Tab-separated table of C-alpha atoms in Angstrom:
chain	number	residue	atom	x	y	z
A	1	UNK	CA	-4.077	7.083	-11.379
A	2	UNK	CA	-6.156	4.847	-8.955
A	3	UNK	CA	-6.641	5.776	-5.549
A	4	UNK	CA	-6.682	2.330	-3.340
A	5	UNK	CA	-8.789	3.215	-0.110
A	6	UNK	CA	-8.996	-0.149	1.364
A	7	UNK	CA	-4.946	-1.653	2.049
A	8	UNK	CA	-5.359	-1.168	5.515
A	9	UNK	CA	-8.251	-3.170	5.942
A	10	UNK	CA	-6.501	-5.754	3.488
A	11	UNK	CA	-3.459	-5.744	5.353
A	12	UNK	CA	-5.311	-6.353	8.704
A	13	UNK	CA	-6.889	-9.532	7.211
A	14	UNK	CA	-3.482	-10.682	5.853
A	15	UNK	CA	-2.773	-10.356	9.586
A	16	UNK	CA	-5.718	-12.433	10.940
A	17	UNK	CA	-5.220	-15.434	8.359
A	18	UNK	CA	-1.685	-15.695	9.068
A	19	UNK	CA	-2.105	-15.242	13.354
A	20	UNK	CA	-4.745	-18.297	12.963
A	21	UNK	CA	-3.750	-20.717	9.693
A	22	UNK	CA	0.200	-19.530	9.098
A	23	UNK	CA	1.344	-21.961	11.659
A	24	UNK	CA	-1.300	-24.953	12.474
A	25	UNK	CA	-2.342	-25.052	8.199
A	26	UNK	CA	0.389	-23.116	6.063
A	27	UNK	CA	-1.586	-24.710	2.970
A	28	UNK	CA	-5.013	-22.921	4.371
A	29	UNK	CA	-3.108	-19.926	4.659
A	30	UNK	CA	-1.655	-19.917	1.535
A	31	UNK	CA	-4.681	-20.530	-0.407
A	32	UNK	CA	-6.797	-17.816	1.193
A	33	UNK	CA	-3.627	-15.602	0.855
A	34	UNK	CA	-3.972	-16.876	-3.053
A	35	UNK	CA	-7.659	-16.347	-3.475
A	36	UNK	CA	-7.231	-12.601	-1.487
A	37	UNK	CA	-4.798	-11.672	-4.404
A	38	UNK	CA	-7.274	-13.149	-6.816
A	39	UNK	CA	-10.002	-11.225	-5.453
A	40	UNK	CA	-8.213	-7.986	-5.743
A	41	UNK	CA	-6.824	-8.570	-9.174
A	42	UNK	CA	-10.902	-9.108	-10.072
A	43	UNK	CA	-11.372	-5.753	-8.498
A	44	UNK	CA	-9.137	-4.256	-10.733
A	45	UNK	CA	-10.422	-5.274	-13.630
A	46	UNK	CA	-14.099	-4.949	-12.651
A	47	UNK	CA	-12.945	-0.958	-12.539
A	48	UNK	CA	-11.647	-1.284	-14.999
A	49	UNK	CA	-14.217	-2.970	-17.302
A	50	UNK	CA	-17.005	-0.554	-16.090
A	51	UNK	CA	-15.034	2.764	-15.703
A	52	UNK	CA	-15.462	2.864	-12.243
A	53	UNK	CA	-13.872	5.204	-9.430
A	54	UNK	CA	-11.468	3.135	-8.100
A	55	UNK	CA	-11.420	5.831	-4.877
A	56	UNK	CA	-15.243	4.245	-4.002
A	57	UNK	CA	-14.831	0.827	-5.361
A	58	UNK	CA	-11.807	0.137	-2.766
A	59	UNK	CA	-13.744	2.256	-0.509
A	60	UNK	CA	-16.487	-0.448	-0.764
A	61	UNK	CA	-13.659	-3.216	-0.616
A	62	UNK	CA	-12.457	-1.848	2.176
A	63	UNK	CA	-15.556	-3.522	4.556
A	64	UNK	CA	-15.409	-6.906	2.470
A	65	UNK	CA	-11.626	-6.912	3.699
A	66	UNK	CA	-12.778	-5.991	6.990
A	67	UNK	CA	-15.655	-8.421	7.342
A	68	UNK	CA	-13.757	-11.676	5.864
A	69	UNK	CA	-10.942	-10.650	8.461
A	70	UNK	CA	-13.613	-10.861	11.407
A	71	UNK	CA	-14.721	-13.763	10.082
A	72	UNK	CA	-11.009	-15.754	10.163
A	73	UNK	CA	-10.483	-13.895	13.880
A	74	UNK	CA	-13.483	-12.072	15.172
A	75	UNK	CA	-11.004	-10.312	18.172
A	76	UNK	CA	-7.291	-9.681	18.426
A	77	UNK	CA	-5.219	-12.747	18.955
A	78	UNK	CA	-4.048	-16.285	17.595
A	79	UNK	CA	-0.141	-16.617	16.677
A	80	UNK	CA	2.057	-16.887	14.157
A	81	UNK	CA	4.956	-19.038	13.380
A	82	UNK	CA	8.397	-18.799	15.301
A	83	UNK	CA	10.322	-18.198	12.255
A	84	UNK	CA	8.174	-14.998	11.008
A	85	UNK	CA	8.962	-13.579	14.509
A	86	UNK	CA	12.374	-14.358	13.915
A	87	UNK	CA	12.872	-12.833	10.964
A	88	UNK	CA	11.204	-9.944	12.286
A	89	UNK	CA	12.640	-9.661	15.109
A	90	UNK	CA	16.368	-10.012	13.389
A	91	UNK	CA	18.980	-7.105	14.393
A	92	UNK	CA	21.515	-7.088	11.276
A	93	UNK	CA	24.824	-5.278	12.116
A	94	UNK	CA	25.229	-1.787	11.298
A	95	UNK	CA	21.500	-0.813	9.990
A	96	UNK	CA	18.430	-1.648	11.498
A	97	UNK	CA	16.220	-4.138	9.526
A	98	UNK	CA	13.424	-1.519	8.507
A	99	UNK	CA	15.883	0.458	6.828
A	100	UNK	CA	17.591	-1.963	4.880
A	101	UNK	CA	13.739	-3.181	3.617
A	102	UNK	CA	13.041	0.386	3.339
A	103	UNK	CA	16.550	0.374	0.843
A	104	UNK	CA	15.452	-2.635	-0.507
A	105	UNK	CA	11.779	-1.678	-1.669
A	106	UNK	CA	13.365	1.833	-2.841
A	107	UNK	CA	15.997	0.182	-5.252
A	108	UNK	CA	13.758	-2.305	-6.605
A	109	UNK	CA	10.787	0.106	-7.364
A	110	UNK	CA	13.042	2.798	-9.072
A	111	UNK	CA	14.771	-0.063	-11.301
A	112	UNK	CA	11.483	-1.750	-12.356
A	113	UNK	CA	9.460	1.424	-12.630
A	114	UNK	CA	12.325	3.715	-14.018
A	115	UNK	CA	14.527	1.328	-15.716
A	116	UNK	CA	12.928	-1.413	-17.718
A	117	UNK	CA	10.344	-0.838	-20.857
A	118	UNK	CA	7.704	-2.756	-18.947
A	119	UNK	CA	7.823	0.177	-16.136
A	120	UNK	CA	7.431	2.447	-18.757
A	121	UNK	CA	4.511	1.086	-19.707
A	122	UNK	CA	3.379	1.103	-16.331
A	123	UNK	CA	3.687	4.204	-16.016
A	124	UNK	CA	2.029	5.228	-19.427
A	125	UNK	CA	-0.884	3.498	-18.296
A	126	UNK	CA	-1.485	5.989	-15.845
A	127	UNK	CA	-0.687	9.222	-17.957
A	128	UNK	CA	-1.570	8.408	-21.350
A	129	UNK	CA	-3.378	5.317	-21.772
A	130	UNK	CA	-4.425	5.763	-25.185
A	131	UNK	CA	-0.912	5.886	-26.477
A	132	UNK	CA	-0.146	2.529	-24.591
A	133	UNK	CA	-2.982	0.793	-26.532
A	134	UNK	CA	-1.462	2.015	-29.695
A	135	UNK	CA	1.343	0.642	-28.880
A	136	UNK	CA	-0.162	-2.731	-28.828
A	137	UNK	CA	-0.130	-3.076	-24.885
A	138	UNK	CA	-3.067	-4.459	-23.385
A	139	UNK	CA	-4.334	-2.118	-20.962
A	140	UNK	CA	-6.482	-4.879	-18.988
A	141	UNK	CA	-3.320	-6.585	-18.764
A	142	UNK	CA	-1.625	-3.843	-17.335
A	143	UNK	CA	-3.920	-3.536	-14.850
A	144	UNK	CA	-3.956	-6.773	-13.513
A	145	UNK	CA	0.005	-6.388	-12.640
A	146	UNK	CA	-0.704	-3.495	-11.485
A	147	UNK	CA	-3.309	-4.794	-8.704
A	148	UNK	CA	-1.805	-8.323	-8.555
A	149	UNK	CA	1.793	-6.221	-7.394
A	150	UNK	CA	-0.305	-4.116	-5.296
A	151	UNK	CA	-1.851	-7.278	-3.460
A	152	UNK	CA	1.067	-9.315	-3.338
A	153	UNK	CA	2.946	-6.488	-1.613
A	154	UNK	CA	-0.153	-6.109	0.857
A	155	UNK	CA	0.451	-9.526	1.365
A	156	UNK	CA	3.902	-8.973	2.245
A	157	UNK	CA	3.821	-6.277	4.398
A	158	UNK	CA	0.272	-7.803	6.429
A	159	UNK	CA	2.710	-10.854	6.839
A	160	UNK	CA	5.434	-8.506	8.214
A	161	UNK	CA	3.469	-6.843	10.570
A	162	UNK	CA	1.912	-9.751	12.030
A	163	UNK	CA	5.319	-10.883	12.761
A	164	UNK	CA	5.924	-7.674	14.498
A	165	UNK	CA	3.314	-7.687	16.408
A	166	UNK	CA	3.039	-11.847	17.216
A	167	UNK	CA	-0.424	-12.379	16.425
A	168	UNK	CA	-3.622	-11.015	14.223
A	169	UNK	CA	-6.055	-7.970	14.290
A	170	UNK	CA	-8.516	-7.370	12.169
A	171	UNK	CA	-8.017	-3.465	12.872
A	172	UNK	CA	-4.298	-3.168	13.664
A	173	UNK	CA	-3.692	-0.851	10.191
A	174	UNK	CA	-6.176	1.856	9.138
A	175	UNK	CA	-3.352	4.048	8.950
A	176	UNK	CA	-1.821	2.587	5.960
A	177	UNK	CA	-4.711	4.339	3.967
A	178	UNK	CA	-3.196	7.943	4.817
A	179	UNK	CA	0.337	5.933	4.381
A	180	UNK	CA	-0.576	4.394	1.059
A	181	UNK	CA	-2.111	7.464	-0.672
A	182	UNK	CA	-0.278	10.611	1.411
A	183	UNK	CA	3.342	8.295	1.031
A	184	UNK	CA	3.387	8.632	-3.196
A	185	UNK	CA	1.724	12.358	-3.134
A	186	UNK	CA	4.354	13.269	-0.668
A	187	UNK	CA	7.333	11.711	-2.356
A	188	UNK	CA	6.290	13.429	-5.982
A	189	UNK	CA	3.592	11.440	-7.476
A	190	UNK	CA	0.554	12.586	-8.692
A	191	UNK	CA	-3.266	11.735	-8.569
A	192	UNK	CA	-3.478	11.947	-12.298
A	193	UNK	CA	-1.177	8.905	-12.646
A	194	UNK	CA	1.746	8.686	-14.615
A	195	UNK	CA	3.704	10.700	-12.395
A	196	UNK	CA	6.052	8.741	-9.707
A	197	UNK	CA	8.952	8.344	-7.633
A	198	UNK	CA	9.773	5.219	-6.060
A	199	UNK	CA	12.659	6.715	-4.101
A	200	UNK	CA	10.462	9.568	-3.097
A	201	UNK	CA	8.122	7.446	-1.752
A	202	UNK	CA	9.782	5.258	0.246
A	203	UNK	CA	11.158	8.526	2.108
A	204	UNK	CA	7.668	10.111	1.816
A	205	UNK	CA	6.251	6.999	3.701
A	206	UNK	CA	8.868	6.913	6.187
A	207	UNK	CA	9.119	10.760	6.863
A	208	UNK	CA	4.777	9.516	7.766
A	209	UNK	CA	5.938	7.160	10.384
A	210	UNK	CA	8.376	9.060	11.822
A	211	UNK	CA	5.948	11.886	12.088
A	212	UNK	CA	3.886	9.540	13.883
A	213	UNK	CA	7.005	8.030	16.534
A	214	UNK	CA	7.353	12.188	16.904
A	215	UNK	CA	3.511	12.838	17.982
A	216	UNK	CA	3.560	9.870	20.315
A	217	UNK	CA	6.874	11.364	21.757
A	218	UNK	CA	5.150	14.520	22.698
A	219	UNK	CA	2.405	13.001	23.970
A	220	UNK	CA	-0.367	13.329	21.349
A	221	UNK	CA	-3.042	11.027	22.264
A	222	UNK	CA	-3.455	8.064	19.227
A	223	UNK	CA	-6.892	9.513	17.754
A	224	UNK	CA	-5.429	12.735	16.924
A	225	UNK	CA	-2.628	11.493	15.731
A	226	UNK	CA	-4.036	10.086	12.127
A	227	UNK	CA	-5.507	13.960	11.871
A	228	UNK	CA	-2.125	15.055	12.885
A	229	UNK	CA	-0.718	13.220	9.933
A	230	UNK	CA	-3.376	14.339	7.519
A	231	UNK	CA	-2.307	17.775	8.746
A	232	UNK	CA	1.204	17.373	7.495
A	233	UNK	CA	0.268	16.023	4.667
A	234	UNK	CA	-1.834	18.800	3.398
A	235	UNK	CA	0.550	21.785	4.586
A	236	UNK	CA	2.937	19.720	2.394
A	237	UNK	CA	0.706	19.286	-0.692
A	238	UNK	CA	-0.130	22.786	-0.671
A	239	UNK	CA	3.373	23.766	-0.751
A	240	UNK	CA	3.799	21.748	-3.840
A	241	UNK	CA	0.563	23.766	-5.548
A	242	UNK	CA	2.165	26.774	-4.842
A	243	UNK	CA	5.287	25.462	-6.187
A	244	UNK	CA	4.573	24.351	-9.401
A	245	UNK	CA	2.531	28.067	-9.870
A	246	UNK	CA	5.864	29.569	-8.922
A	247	UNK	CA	7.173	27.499	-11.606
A	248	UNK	CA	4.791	27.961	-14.347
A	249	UNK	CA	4.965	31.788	-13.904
């Protein structure tokens, strides 16, 4: 049920320590990637411990994330190794290599989160915790995998993008706020918690981004196209309120 307002700025710092450390110092890298998933793990439990809104909390981490990635690169630049552009720049045959890690990500989610008892209680964590700690679960433990997958994901997707885009930026991603929250409303989940589709919001993420490709293609300059997107995303939600009254009647 937590609401993470700062992965864009987190994934623009991911891009900034990799563009300046990744290639000259992988060990530098790799510790401040280390102590970055450390520090968001803590933030998790700190809501955690004192019943916090996680929506403000991240909101607050979002400008820590922002200002340690200024620090590593204060403006756009640096580069990152040859074999991360590589690997990003790889054409399999057949399918294009966002798709297949867009297959990849859905089919590991739904097995982990749908199939296994630990996704269950994952996912009981967010609907009923009490239950879960009568079950003997730990719910502090549940939350730090919970943020620790969260970060390491960030992780991997800041180090994708800086292979995508060769070097580091400090604000190459606010969109993947509106991605991150508007991707698992769209695809079926629920701010209550509890309540999600892996599948749904793989597609619910990419039906975002293609949104986006389709503004740009007719012309939409880039600063309405984030309200464009929230646009969509509320027509859509809307539908789904009036749905589930249609259904309840």
């Amino acid at each position: 049920g937590d609401i993470d307002l700062s992965n864009g700025a987190f994934v623009g710092m991911v891009t900034c320590i990799a563009a300046v450390h990744l290639d000259s110092d992988p060990a530098v890298a790799v510790l401040l990637l280390a102590l970055a998933v450390g520090a968001y793990v803590l933030l998790g439990l700190l809501i955690h411990a004192r019943e916090l809104p996680s929506i403000i909390v991240s909101l607050g981490a979002s400008f820590i994330w922002l200002g340690a990635a200024i620090i590593v690169l204060p403006a756009p630049g640096g580069s990152v190794p040859a074999w991360l552009k590589a690997a990003m720049a790889a054409k399999p045959p057949l399918v294009p290599l966002p798709i297949l890690i867009a297959l990849a990500a859905a089919a590991v989610g739904q097995y982990l989160l749908m199939h296994t008892a630990f996704g269950v209680v994952l996912r009981g964590a967010g609907s009923n915790p009490r239950a879960v700690r009568r079950a003997a679960w730990s719910i502090p433990m549940v939350r730090v995998t919970i943020y620790g997958a969260a970060a390491l994901l960030l992780v991997l997707s800041g180090l994708m993008l800086s292979g995508i885009i060769t070097s580091g930026d400090p604000n190459v991603a606010p969109s993947y706020t509106l991605l991150g929250v508007g991707a698992v409303i769209l695809g079926g989940g629920s701010f209550r918690g509890g309540e999600v589709s892996p599948v749904g919001t793989v597609l619910g993420a990419l039906t975002l981004s293609l949104a986006g490709s389709f503004l740009s293609f007719l012309d939409i300059p880039p600063t309405w196209q984030i309200g464009a997107q929230g646009v969509i995303l509320f027509l859509v939600l809307a539908g789904r309120v009036l749905l589930d009254r249609g259904s309840r009647a």
